[in-house]
Amino acid sequence: MPRDSSATKARLLDAAFTEFAAYGIAGARVDRIAEAAGANKRLIYAYFGNKEQLFDEVLQRAMTAGAESVPFDVEDLPGYAGAIFDHLVARPDLMRLRLWKLLERPSATGLEPDAFRRKAAEVADAQQRGEVAQEMEPADLLTMVLAAAQAWFWAAEGVNPEEASQSWSPQRLALHRSAVVEAARRMSEPKSAGE
């Protein structure tokens, strides 16, 4: 029976995501990835090159899935921020993967800079039409909206372990989500003529 290489690649990518989110690039072990995927370690090198290239593929796959799950909507930046928040609540391991990327490979790679520039250009167009606040540069406004959506996940790292179950309660999540949406609304809402 022939092997299904696409299924093996998918298992390796899933196992690598878990490994990289937990240990970063330097701490990740290809042996553990292969074992978790039920695959031969040599296949990692055959399919992806080296560990760094595997990380790039995992990161790109996560970003693509995120963009598909949370499409950018310049006409509703508060809703976009809320959707990012919801996506991260469902997948907190994405923030850990992102942290490792920022720590170990701080330069932008892959589609990351292109996607950001495209979104910033959409913000600039919306600013010119008067649909979005004009006080900040487009890239700065986009950065602040993204930061608002992710802020709680950075701060949640310091939650007391005894309070961990309470920190993720539905009530607390709803409160933080509404704060994210409100912050994005205040940043992006155009000022009325009298203000």
mmCIF file with all atom_site columns, C-alpha atoms in Angstrom:
data_model
loop_
_atom_site.group_PDB
_atom_site.id
_atom_site.type_symbol
_atom_site.label_atom_id
_atom_site.label_alt_id
_atom_site.label_comp_id
_atom_site.label_asym_id
_atom_site.label_entity_id
_atom_site.label_seq_id
_atom_site.pdbx_PDB_ins_code
_atom_site.Cartn_x
_atom_site.Cartn_y
_atom_site.Cartn_z
_atom_site.occupancy
_atom_site.B_iso_or_equiv
_atom_site.pdbx_formal_charge
_atom_site.auth_seq_id
_atom_site.auth_comp_id
_atom_site.auth_asym_id
_atom_site.auth_atom_id
_atom_site.pdbx_PDB_model_num
ATOM 1   C CA . MET A 1 1   ? 0.000   0.000  0.000  1.00 0.00 ? 1   MET A CA 1
ATOM 2   C CA . PRO A 1 2   ? 1.533   3.393  -0.952 1.00 0.00 ? 2   PRO A CA 1
ATOM 3   C CA . ARG A 1 3   ? 2.202   5.923  1.770  1.00 0.00 ? 3   ARG A CA 1
ATOM 4   C CA . ASP A 1 4   ? 0.098   9.056  1.935  1.00 0.00 ? 4   ASP A CA 1
ATOM 5   C CA . SER A 1 5   ? 2.781   11.753 2.021  1.00 0.00 ? 5   SER A CA 1
ATOM 6   C CA . SER A 1 6   ? 0.278   14.597 2.426  1.00 0.00 ? 6   SER A CA 1
ATOM 7   C CA . ALA A 1 7   ? -1.187  12.952 5.547  1.00 0.00 ? 7   ALA A CA 1
ATOM 8   C CA . THR A 1 8   ? 2.316   12.385 6.931  1.00 0.00 ? 8   THR A CA 1
ATOM 9   C CA . LYS A 1 9   ? 3.263   16.017 6.242  1.00 0.00 ? 9   LYS A CA 1
ATOM 10  C CA . ALA A 1 10  ? 0.094   17.207 7.977  1.00 0.00 ? 10  ALA A CA 1
ATOM 11  C CA . ARG A 1 11  ? 0.824   15.040 11.037 1.00 0.00 ? 11  ARG A CA 1
ATOM 12  C CA . LEU A 1 12  ? 4.400   16.343 11.141 1.00 0.00 ? 12  LEU A CA 1
ATOM 13  C CA . LEU A 1 13  ? 3.199   19.944 10.903 1.00 0.00 ? 13  LEU A CA 1
ATOM 14  C CA . ASP A 1 14  ? 0.635   19.415 13.671 1.00 0.00 ? 14  ASP A CA 1
ATOM 15  C CA . ALA A 1 15  ? 3.226   17.765 15.919 1.00 0.00 ? 15  ALA A CA 1
ATOM 16  C CA . ALA A 1 16  ? 5.763   20.493 15.099 1.00 0.00 ? 16  ALA A CA 1
ATOM 17  C CA . PHE A 1 17  ? 3.247   23.201 15.982 1.00 0.00 ? 17  PHE A CA 1
ATOM 18  C CA . THR A 1 18  ? 2.751   21.675 19.423 1.00 0.00 ? 18  THR A CA 1
ATOM 19  C CA . GLU A 1 19  ? 6.505   21.215 19.908 1.00 0.00 ? 19  GLU A CA 1
ATOM 20  C CA . PHE A 1 20  ? 7.457   24.728 18.770 1.00 0.00 ? 20  PHE A CA 1
ATOM 21  C CA . ALA A 1 21  ? 4.688   26.355 20.819 1.00 0.00 ? 21  ALA A CA 1
ATOM 22  C CA . ALA A 1 22  ? 5.970   24.551 23.906 1.00 0.00 ? 22  ALA A CA 1
ATOM 23  C CA . TYR A 1 23  ? 9.745   24.816 23.404 1.00 0.00 ? 23  TYR A CA 1
ATOM 24  C CA . GLY A 1 24  ? 10.545  27.337 20.665 1.00 0.00 ? 24  GLY A CA 1
ATOM 25  C CA . ILE A 1 25  ? 12.983  26.630 17.874 1.00 0.00 ? 25  ILE A CA 1
ATOM 26  C CA . ALA A 1 26  ? 16.059  26.049 20.027 1.00 0.00 ? 26  ALA A CA 1
ATOM 27  C CA . GLY A 1 27  ? 14.286  23.773 22.507 1.00 0.00 ? 27  GLY A CA 1
ATOM 28  C CA . ALA A 1 28  ? 12.242  21.803 19.985 1.00 0.00 ? 28  ALA A CA 1
ATOM 29  C CA . ARG A 1 29  ? 13.473  18.309 19.181 1.00 0.00 ? 29  ARG A CA 1
ATOM 30  C CA . VAL A 1 30  ? 12.892  16.664 15.824 1.00 0.00 ? 30  VAL A CA 1
ATOM 31  C CA . ASP A 1 31  ? 12.878  13.271 17.571 1.00 0.00 ? 31  ASP A CA 1
ATOM 32  C CA . ARG A 1 32  ? 9.826   14.313 19.629 1.00 0.00 ? 32  ARG A CA 1
ATOM 33  C CA . ILE A 1 33  ? 8.114   15.780 16.568 1.00 0.00 ? 33  ILE A CA 1
ATOM 34  C CA . ALA A 1 34  ? 8.624   12.601 14.567 1.00 0.00 ? 34  ALA A CA 1
ATOM 35  C CA . GLU A 1 35  ? 7.493   10.409 17.452 1.00 0.00 ? 35  GLU A CA 1
ATOM 36  C CA . ALA A 1 36  ? 4.356   12.491 18.064 1.00 0.00 ? 36  ALA A CA 1
ATOM 37  C CA . ALA A 1 37  ? 3.551   12.337 14.333 1.00 0.00 ? 37  ALA A CA 1
ATOM 38  C CA . GLY A 1 38  ? 4.198   8.609  14.121 1.00 0.00 ? 38  GLY A CA 1
ATOM 39  C CA . ALA A 1 39  ? 6.734   9.251  11.373 1.00 0.00 ? 39  ALA A CA 1
ATOM 40  C CA . ASN A 1 40  ? 10.394  8.701  10.667 1.00 0.00 ? 40  ASN A CA 1
ATOM 41  C CA . LYS A 1 41  ? 12.609  11.625 11.680 1.00 0.00 ? 41  LYS A CA 1
ATOM 42  C CA . ARG A 1 42  ? 14.298  11.602 8.258  1.00 0.00 ? 42  ARG A CA 1
ATOM 43  C CA . LEU A 1 43  ? 10.988  12.639 6.694  1.00 0.00 ? 43  LEU A CA 1
ATOM 44  C CA . ILE A 1 44  ? 11.206  15.995 8.452  1.00 0.00 ? 44  ILE A CA 1
ATOM 45  C CA . TYR A 1 45  ? 14.419  16.738 6.582  1.00 0.00 ? 45  TYR A CA 1
ATOM 46  C CA . ALA A 1 46  ? 13.092  15.284 3.328  1.00 0.00 ? 46  ALA A CA 1
ATOM 47  C CA . TYR A 1 47  ? 9.865   17.314 3.423  1.00 0.00 ? 47  TYR A CA 1
ATOM 48  C CA . PHE A 1 48  ? 10.929  20.528 5.130  1.00 0.00 ? 48  PHE A CA 1
ATOM 49  C CA . GLY A 1 49  ? 14.719  20.838 5.052  1.00 0.00 ? 49  GLY A CA 1
ATOM 50  C CA . ASN A 1 50  ? 15.883  21.663 8.563  1.00 0.00 ? 50  ASN A CA 1
ATOM 51  C CA . LYS A 1 51  ? 14.260  22.538 11.878 1.00 0.00 ? 51  LYS A CA 1
ATOM 52  C CA . GLU A 1 52  ? 14.233  26.277 11.122 1.00 0.00 ? 52  GLU A CA 1
ATOM 53  C CA . GLN A 1 53  ? 12.520  25.685 7.781  1.00 0.00 ? 53  GLN A CA 1
ATOM 54  C CA . LEU A 1 54  ? 9.986   23.458 9.523  1.00 0.00 ? 54  LEU A CA 1
ATOM 55  C CA . PHE A 1 55  ? 9.323   26.281 12.003 1.00 0.00 ? 55  PHE A CA 1
ATOM 56  C CA . ASP A 1 56  ? 8.809   28.705 9.101  1.00 0.00 ? 56  ASP A CA 1
ATOM 57  C CA . GLU A 1 57  ? 6.305   26.306 7.532  1.00 0.00 ? 57  GLU A CA 1
ATOM 58  C CA . VAL A 1 58  ? 4.465   25.861 10.838 1.00 0.00 ? 58  VAL A CA 1
ATOM 59  C CA . LEU A 1 59  ? 4.321   29.619 11.378 1.00 0.00 ? 59  LEU A CA 1
ATOM 60  C CA . GLN A 1 60  ? 3.150   30.266 7.824  1.00 0.00 ? 60  GLN A CA 1
ATOM 61  C CA . ARG A 1 61  ? 0.470   27.613 8.156  1.00 0.00 ? 61  ARG A CA 1
ATOM 62  C CA . ALA A 1 62  ? -0.748  29.144 11.441 1.00 0.00 ? 62  ALA A CA 1
ATOM 63  C CA . MET A 1 63  ? -0.827  32.635 9.918  1.00 0.00 ? 63  MET A CA 1
ATOM 64  C CA . THR A 1 64  ? -2.738  31.434 6.871  1.00 0.00 ? 64  THR A CA 1
ATOM 65  C CA . ALA A 1 65  ? -5.263  29.622 9.059  1.00 0.00 ? 65  ALA A CA 1
ATOM 66  C CA . GLY A 1 66  ? -5.614  32.741 11.214 1.00 0.00 ? 66  GLY A CA 1
ATOM 67  C CA . ALA A 1 67  ? -6.183  34.980 8.188  1.00 0.00 ? 67  ALA A CA 1
ATOM 68  C CA . GLU A 1 68  ? -8.836  32.579 6.920  1.00 0.00 ? 68  GLU A CA 1
ATOM 69  C CA . SER A 1 69  ? -10.519 32.355 10.338 1.00 0.00 ? 69  SER A CA 1
ATOM 70  C CA . VAL A 1 70  ? -10.344 36.098 11.001 1.00 0.00 ? 70  VAL A CA 1
ATOM 71  C CA . PRO A 1 71  ? -10.588 38.053 7.752  1.00 0.00 ? 71  PRO A CA 1
ATOM 72  C CA . PHE A 1 72  ? -9.457  41.670 7.903  1.00 0.00 ? 72  PHE A CA 1
ATOM 73  C CA . ASP A 1 73  ? -12.303 44.195 7.820  1.00 0.00 ? 73  ASP A CA 1
ATOM 74  C CA . VAL A 1 74  ? -11.140 47.806 7.675  1.00 0.00 ? 74  VAL A CA 1
ATOM 75  C CA . GLU A 1 75  ? -14.760 48.947 7.943  1.00 0.00 ? 75  GLU A CA 1
ATOM 76  C CA . ASP A 1 76  ? -15.084 47.231 11.337 1.00 0.00 ? 76  ASP A CA 1
ATOM 77  C CA . LEU A 1 77  ? -11.733 47.422 13.134 1.00 0.00 ? 77  LEU A CA 1
ATOM 78  C CA . PRO A 1 78  ? -13.393 46.890 16.551 1.00 0.00 ? 78  PRO A CA 1
ATOM 79  C CA . GLY A 1 79  ? -15.078 43.729 15.230 1.00 0.00 ? 79  GLY A CA 1
ATOM 80  C CA . TYR A 1 80  ? -11.764 42.616 13.730 1.00 0.00 ? 80  TYR A CA 1
ATOM 81  C CA . ALA A 1 81  ? -10.038 43.083 17.100 1.00 0.00 ? 81  ALA A CA 1
ATOM 82  C CA . GLY A 1 82  ? -12.809 41.120 18.819 1.00 0.00 ? 82  GLY A CA 1
ATOM 83  C CA . ALA A 1 83  ? -12.537 38.309 16.267 1.00 0.00 ? 83  ALA A CA 1
ATOM 84  C CA . ILE A 1 84  ? -8.771  38.105 16.812 1.00 0.00 ? 84  ILE A CA 1
ATOM 85  C CA . PHE A 1 85  ? -9.390  37.931 20.562 1.00 0.00 ? 85  PHE A CA 1
ATOM 86  C CA . ASP A 1 86  ? -11.891 35.091 20.060 1.00 0.00 ? 86  ASP A CA 1
ATOM 87  C CA . HIS A 1 87  ? -9.475  33.240 17.786 1.00 0.00 ? 87  HIS A CA 1
ATOM 88  C CA . LEU A 1 88  ? -6.720  33.479 20.401 1.00 0.00 ? 88  LEU A CA 1
ATOM 89  C CA . VAL A 1 89  ? -9.054  32.342 23.186 1.00 0.00 ? 89  VAL A CA 1
ATOM 90  C CA . ALA A 1 90  ? -9.775  29.241 21.121 1.00 0.00 ? 90  ALA A CA 1
ATOM 91  C CA . ARG A 1 91  ? -6.048  28.730 20.352 1.00 0.00 ? 91  ARG A CA 1
ATOM 92  C CA . PRO A 1 92  ? -3.861  30.211 23.125 1.00 0.00 ? 92  PRO A CA 1
ATOM 93  C CA . ASP A 1 93  ? -0.941  28.163 21.796 1.00 0.00 ? 93  ASP A CA 1
ATOM 94  C CA . LEU A 1 94  ? -0.815  30.620 18.867 1.00 0.00 ? 94  LEU A CA 1
ATOM 95  C CA . MET A 1 95  ? 0.412   33.342 21.209 1.00 0.00 ? 95  MET A CA 1
ATOM 96  C CA . ARG A 1 96  ? 3.125   31.054 22.569 1.00 0.00 ? 96  ARG A CA 1
ATOM 97  C CA . LEU A 1 97  ? 4.242   30.249 19.022 1.00 0.00 ? 97  LEU A CA 1
ATOM 98  C CA . ARG A 1 98  ? 4.247   33.973 18.213 1.00 0.00 ? 98  ARG A CA 1
ATOM 99  C CA . LEU A 1 99  ? 6.287   34.736 21.340 1.00 0.00 ? 99  LEU A CA 1
ATOM 100 C CA . TRP A 1 100 ? 8.899   32.161 20.370 1.00 0.00 ? 100 TRP A CA 1
ATOM 101 C CA . LYS A 1 101 ? 9.045   33.648 16.881 1.00 0.00 ? 101 LYS A CA 1
ATOM 102 C CA . LEU A 1 102 ? 9.570   37.141 18.284 1.00 0.00 ? 102 LEU A CA 1
ATOM 103 C CA . LEU A 1 103 ? 12.243  35.928 20.701 1.00 0.00 ? 103 LEU A CA 1
ATOM 104 C CA . GLU A 1 104 ? 14.187  33.661 18.377 1.00 0.00 ? 104 GLU A CA 1
ATOM 105 C CA . ARG A 1 105 ? 13.575  35.221 14.953 1.00 0.00 ? 105 ARG A CA 1
ATOM 106 C CA . PRO A 1 106 ? 12.549  38.833 15.470 1.00 0.00 ? 106 PRO A CA 1
ATOM 107 C CA . SER A 1 107 ? 12.746  39.858 11.818 1.00 0.00 ? 107 SER A CA 1
ATOM 108 C CA . ALA A 1 108 ? 9.602   39.596 9.723  1.00 0.00 ? 108 ALA A CA 1
ATOM 109 C CA . THR A 1 109 ? 9.471   36.561 7.459  1.00 0.00 ? 109 THR A CA 1
ATOM 110 C CA . GLY A 1 110 ? 7.217   35.065 4.824  1.00 0.00 ? 110 GLY A CA 1
ATOM 111 C CA . LEU A 1 111 ? 3.915   36.744 4.106  1.00 0.00 ? 111 LEU A CA 1
ATOM 112 C CA . GLU A 1 112 ? 3.944   38.648 7.397  1.00 0.00 ? 112 GLU A CA 1
ATOM 113 C CA . PRO A 1 113 ? 5.230   42.013 6.119  1.00 0.00 ? 113 PRO A CA 1
ATOM 114 C CA . ASP A 1 114 ? 3.173   41.844 2.918  1.00 0.00 ? 114 ASP A CA 1
ATOM 115 C CA . ALA A 1 115 ? -0.030  41.134 4.820  1.00 0.00 ? 115 ALA A CA 1
ATOM 116 C CA . PHE A 1 116 ? 0.652   43.980 7.247  1.00 0.00 ? 116 PHE A CA 1
ATOM 117 C CA . ARG A 1 117 ? 1.405   46.443 4.424  1.00 0.00 ? 117 ARG A CA 1
ATOM 118 C CA . ARG A 1 118 ? -1.779  45.438 2.601  1.00 0.00 ? 118 ARG A CA 1
ATOM 119 C CA . LYS A 1 119 ? -3.870  45.985 5.737  1.00 0.00 ? 119 LYS A CA 1
ATOM 120 C CA . ALA A 1 120 ? -2.152  49.308 6.488  1.00 0.00 ? 120 ALA A CA 1
ATOM 121 C CA . ALA A 1 121 ? -2.884  50.439 2.912  1.00 0.00 ? 121 ALA A CA 1
ATOM 122 C CA . GLU A 1 122 ? -6.567  49.587 3.447  1.00 0.00 ? 122 GLU A CA 1
ATOM 123 C CA . VAL A 1 123 ? -6.513  51.622 6.677  1.00 0.00 ? 123 VAL A CA 1
ATOM 124 C CA . ALA A 1 124 ? -4.924  54.552 4.780  1.00 0.00 ? 124 ALA A CA 1
ATOM 125 C CA . ASP A 1 125 ? -7.663  54.377 2.137  1.00 0.00 ? 125 ASP A CA 1
ATOM 126 C CA . ALA A 1 126 ? -10.357 54.302 4.825  1.00 0.00 ? 126 ALA A CA 1
ATOM 127 C CA . GLN A 1 127 ? -8.716  57.286 6.523  1.00 0.00 ? 127 GLN A CA 1
ATOM 128 C CA . GLN A 1 128 ? -8.770  59.245 3.263  1.00 0.00 ? 128 GLN A CA 1
ATOM 129 C CA . ARG A 1 129 ? -12.483 58.468 2.894  1.00 0.00 ? 129 ARG A CA 1
ATOM 130 C CA . GLY A 1 130 ? -13.037 59.708 6.469  1.00 0.00 ? 130 GLY A CA 1
ATOM 131 C CA . GLU A 1 131 ? -14.266 56.306 7.657  1.00 0.00 ? 131 GLU A CA 1
ATOM 132 C CA . VAL A 1 132 ? -11.417 55.715 10.124 1.00 0.00 ? 132 VAL A CA 1
ATOM 133 C CA . ALA A 1 133 ? -9.698  58.056 12.587 1.00 0.00 ? 133 ALA A CA 1
ATOM 134 C CA . GLN A 1 134 ? -6.898  60.047 11.004 1.00 0.00 ? 134 GLN A CA 1
ATOM 135 C CA . GLU A 1 135 ? -4.900  60.999 14.107 1.00 0.00 ? 135 GLU A CA 1
ATOM 136 C CA . MET A 1 136 ? -2.453  58.102 13.750 1.00 0.00 ? 136 MET A CA 1
ATOM 137 C CA . GLU A 1 137 ? -0.442  56.883 10.819 1.00 0.00 ? 137 GLU A CA 1
ATOM 138 C CA . PRO A 1 138 ? -2.174  53.882 9.192  1.00 0.00 ? 138 PRO A CA 1
ATOM 139 C CA . ALA A 1 139 ? 0.513   51.402 10.288 1.00 0.00 ? 139 ALA A CA 1
ATOM 140 C CA . ASP A 1 140 ? 0.416   52.778 13.847 1.00 0.00 ? 140 ASP A CA 1
ATOM 141 C CA . LEU A 1 141 ? -3.370  52.501 14.045 1.00 0.00 ? 141 LEU A CA 1
ATOM 142 C CA . LEU A 1 142 ? -3.265  48.938 12.754 1.00 0.00 ? 142 LEU A CA 1
ATOM 143 C CA . THR A 1 143 ? -0.499  48.080 15.239 1.00 0.00 ? 143 THR A CA 1
ATOM 144 C CA . MET A 1 144 ? -2.537  49.489 18.124 1.00 0.00 ? 144 MET A CA 1
ATOM 145 C CA . VAL A 1 145 ? -5.684  47.574 17.098 1.00 0.00 ? 145 VAL A CA 1
ATOM 146 C CA . LEU A 1 146 ? -3.659  44.350 16.887 1.00 0.00 ? 146 LEU A CA 1
ATOM 147 C CA . ALA A 1 147 ? -1.988  45.107 20.219 1.00 0.00 ? 147 ALA A CA 1
ATOM 148 C CA . ALA A 1 148 ? -5.350  45.676 21.900 1.00 0.00 ? 148 ALA A CA 1
ATOM 149 C CA . ALA A 1 149 ? -6.608  42.332 20.590 1.00 0.00 ? 149 ALA A CA 1
ATOM 150 C CA . GLN A 1 150 ? -3.549  40.496 21.947 1.00 0.00 ? 150 GLN A CA 1
ATOM 151 C CA . ALA A 1 151 ? -2.794  42.432 25.142 1.00 0.00 ? 151 ALA A CA 1
ATOM 152 C CA . TRP A 1 152 ? -4.686  40.215 27.554 1.00 0.00 ? 152 TRP A CA 1
ATOM 153 C CA . PHE A 1 153 ? -2.822  37.147 26.354 1.00 0.00 ? 153 PHE A CA 1
ATOM 154 C CA . TRP A 1 154 ? 0.539   38.762 27.111 1.00 0.00 ? 154 TRP A CA 1
ATOM 155 C CA . ALA A 1 155 ? -0.651  39.842 30.552 1.00 0.00 ? 155 ALA A CA 1
ATOM 156 C CA . ALA A 1 156 ? -2.313  36.480 31.303 1.00 0.00 ? 156 ALA A CA 1
ATOM 157 C CA . GLU A 1 157 ? 1.169   34.931 31.530 1.00 0.00 ? 157 GLU A CA 1
ATOM 158 C CA . GLY A 1 158 ? 1.500   36.442 35.003 1.00 0.00 ? 158 GLY A CA 1
ATOM 159 C CA . VAL A 1 159 ? -1.749  35.014 36.339 1.00 0.00 ? 159 VAL A CA 1
ATOM 160 C CA . ASN A 1 160 ? -1.383  33.320 39.683 1.00 0.00 ? 160 ASN A CA 1
ATOM 161 C CA . PRO A 1 161 ? -1.602  29.507 39.153 1.00 0.00 ? 161 PRO A CA 1
ATOM 162 C CA . GLU A 1 162 ? -4.248  29.246 41.897 1.00 0.00 ? 162 GLU A CA 1
ATOM 163 C CA . GLU A 1 163 ? -6.359  31.763 39.980 1.00 0.00 ? 163 GLU A CA 1
ATOM 164 C CA . ALA A 1 164 ? -5.753  30.281 36.528 1.00 0.00 ? 164 ALA A CA 1
ATOM 165 C CA . SER A 1 165 ? -9.160  28.643 36.278 1.00 0.00 ? 165 SER A CA 1
ATOM 166 C CA . GLN A 1 166 ? -10.841 31.921 37.241 1.00 0.00 ? 166 GLN A CA 1
ATOM 167 C CA . SER A 1 167 ? -8.741  33.970 34.811 1.00 0.00 ? 167 SER A CA 1
ATOM 168 C CA . TRP A 1 168 ? -10.318 32.156 31.863 1.00 0.00 ? 168 TRP A CA 1
ATOM 169 C CA . SER A 1 169 ? -13.890 32.214 33.159 1.00 0.00 ? 169 SER A CA 1
ATOM 170 C CA . PRO A 1 170 ? -16.528 33.096 30.554 1.00 0.00 ? 170 PRO A CA 1
ATOM 171 C CA . GLN A 1 171 ? -17.404 36.242 32.489 1.00 0.00 ? 171 GLN A CA 1
ATOM 172 C CA . ARG A 1 172 ? -13.829 37.467 32.610 1.00 0.00 ? 172 ARG A CA 1
ATOM 173 C CA . LEU A 1 173 ? -13.257 36.636 28.935 1.00 0.00 ? 173 LEU A CA 1
ATOM 174 C CA . ALA A 1 174 ? -16.407 38.550 27.988 1.00 0.00 ? 174 ALA A CA 1
ATOM 175 C CA . LEU A 1 175 ? -15.251 41.548 30.012 1.00 0.00 ? 175 LEU A CA 1
ATOM 176 C CA . HIS A 1 176 ? -11.815 41.537 28.381 1.00 0.00 ? 176 HIS A CA 1
ATOM 177 C CA . ARG A 1 177 ? -13.295 41.047 24.918 1.00 0.00 ? 177 ARG A CA 1
ATOM 178 C CA . SER A 1 178 ? -15.606 44.036 25.352 1.00 0.00 ? 178 SER A CA 1
ATOM 179 C CA . ALA A 1 179 ? -12.620 46.109 26.558 1.00 0.00 ? 179 ALA A CA 1
ATOM 180 C CA . VAL A 1 180 ? -10.676 45.076 23.434 1.00 0.00 ? 180 VAL A CA 1
ATOM 181 C CA . VAL A 1 181 ? -13.551 46.042 21.148 1.00 0.00 ? 181 VAL A CA 1
ATOM 182 C CA . GLU A 1 182 ? -14.065 49.348 22.944 1.00 0.00 ? 182 GLU A CA 1
ATOM 183 C CA . ALA A 1 183 ? -10.356 50.211 22.777 1.00 0.00 ? 183 ALA A CA 1
ATOM 184 C CA . ALA A 1 184 ? -10.296 49.471 19.048 1.00 0.00 ? 184 ALA A CA 1
ATOM 185 C CA . ARG A 1 185 ? -13.475 51.511 18.561 1.00 0.00 ? 185 ARG A CA 1
ATOM 186 C CA . ARG A 1 186 ? -12.004 54.536 20.365 1.00 0.00 ? 186 ARG A CA 1
ATOM 187 C CA . MET A 1 187 ? -8.794  54.351 18.342 1.00 0.00 ? 187 MET A CA 1
ATOM 188 C CA . SER A 1 188 ? -10.427 53.884 14.980 1.00 0.00 ? 188 SER A CA 1
ATOM 189 C CA . GLU A 1 189 ? -13.658 55.860 15.141 1.00 0.00 ? 189 GLU A CA 1
ATOM 190 C CA . PRO A 1 190 ? -13.416 59.105 13.184 1.00 0.00 ? 190 PRO A CA 1
ATOM 191 C CA . LYS A 1 191 ? -13.901 62.274 15.211 1.00 0.00 ? 191 LYS A CA 1
ATOM 192 C CA . SER A 1 192 ? -17.071 64.214 14.544 1.00 0.00 ? 192 SER A CA 1
ATOM 193 C CA . ALA A 1 193 ? -16.789 67.781 13.228 1.00 0.00 ? 193 ALA A CA 1
ATOM 194 C CA . GLY A 1 194 ? -17.482 69.322 16.661 1.00 0.00 ? 194 GLY A CA 1
ATOM 195 C CA . GLU A 1 195 ? -14.707 67.456 18.489 1.00 0.00 ? 195 GLU A CA 1
#
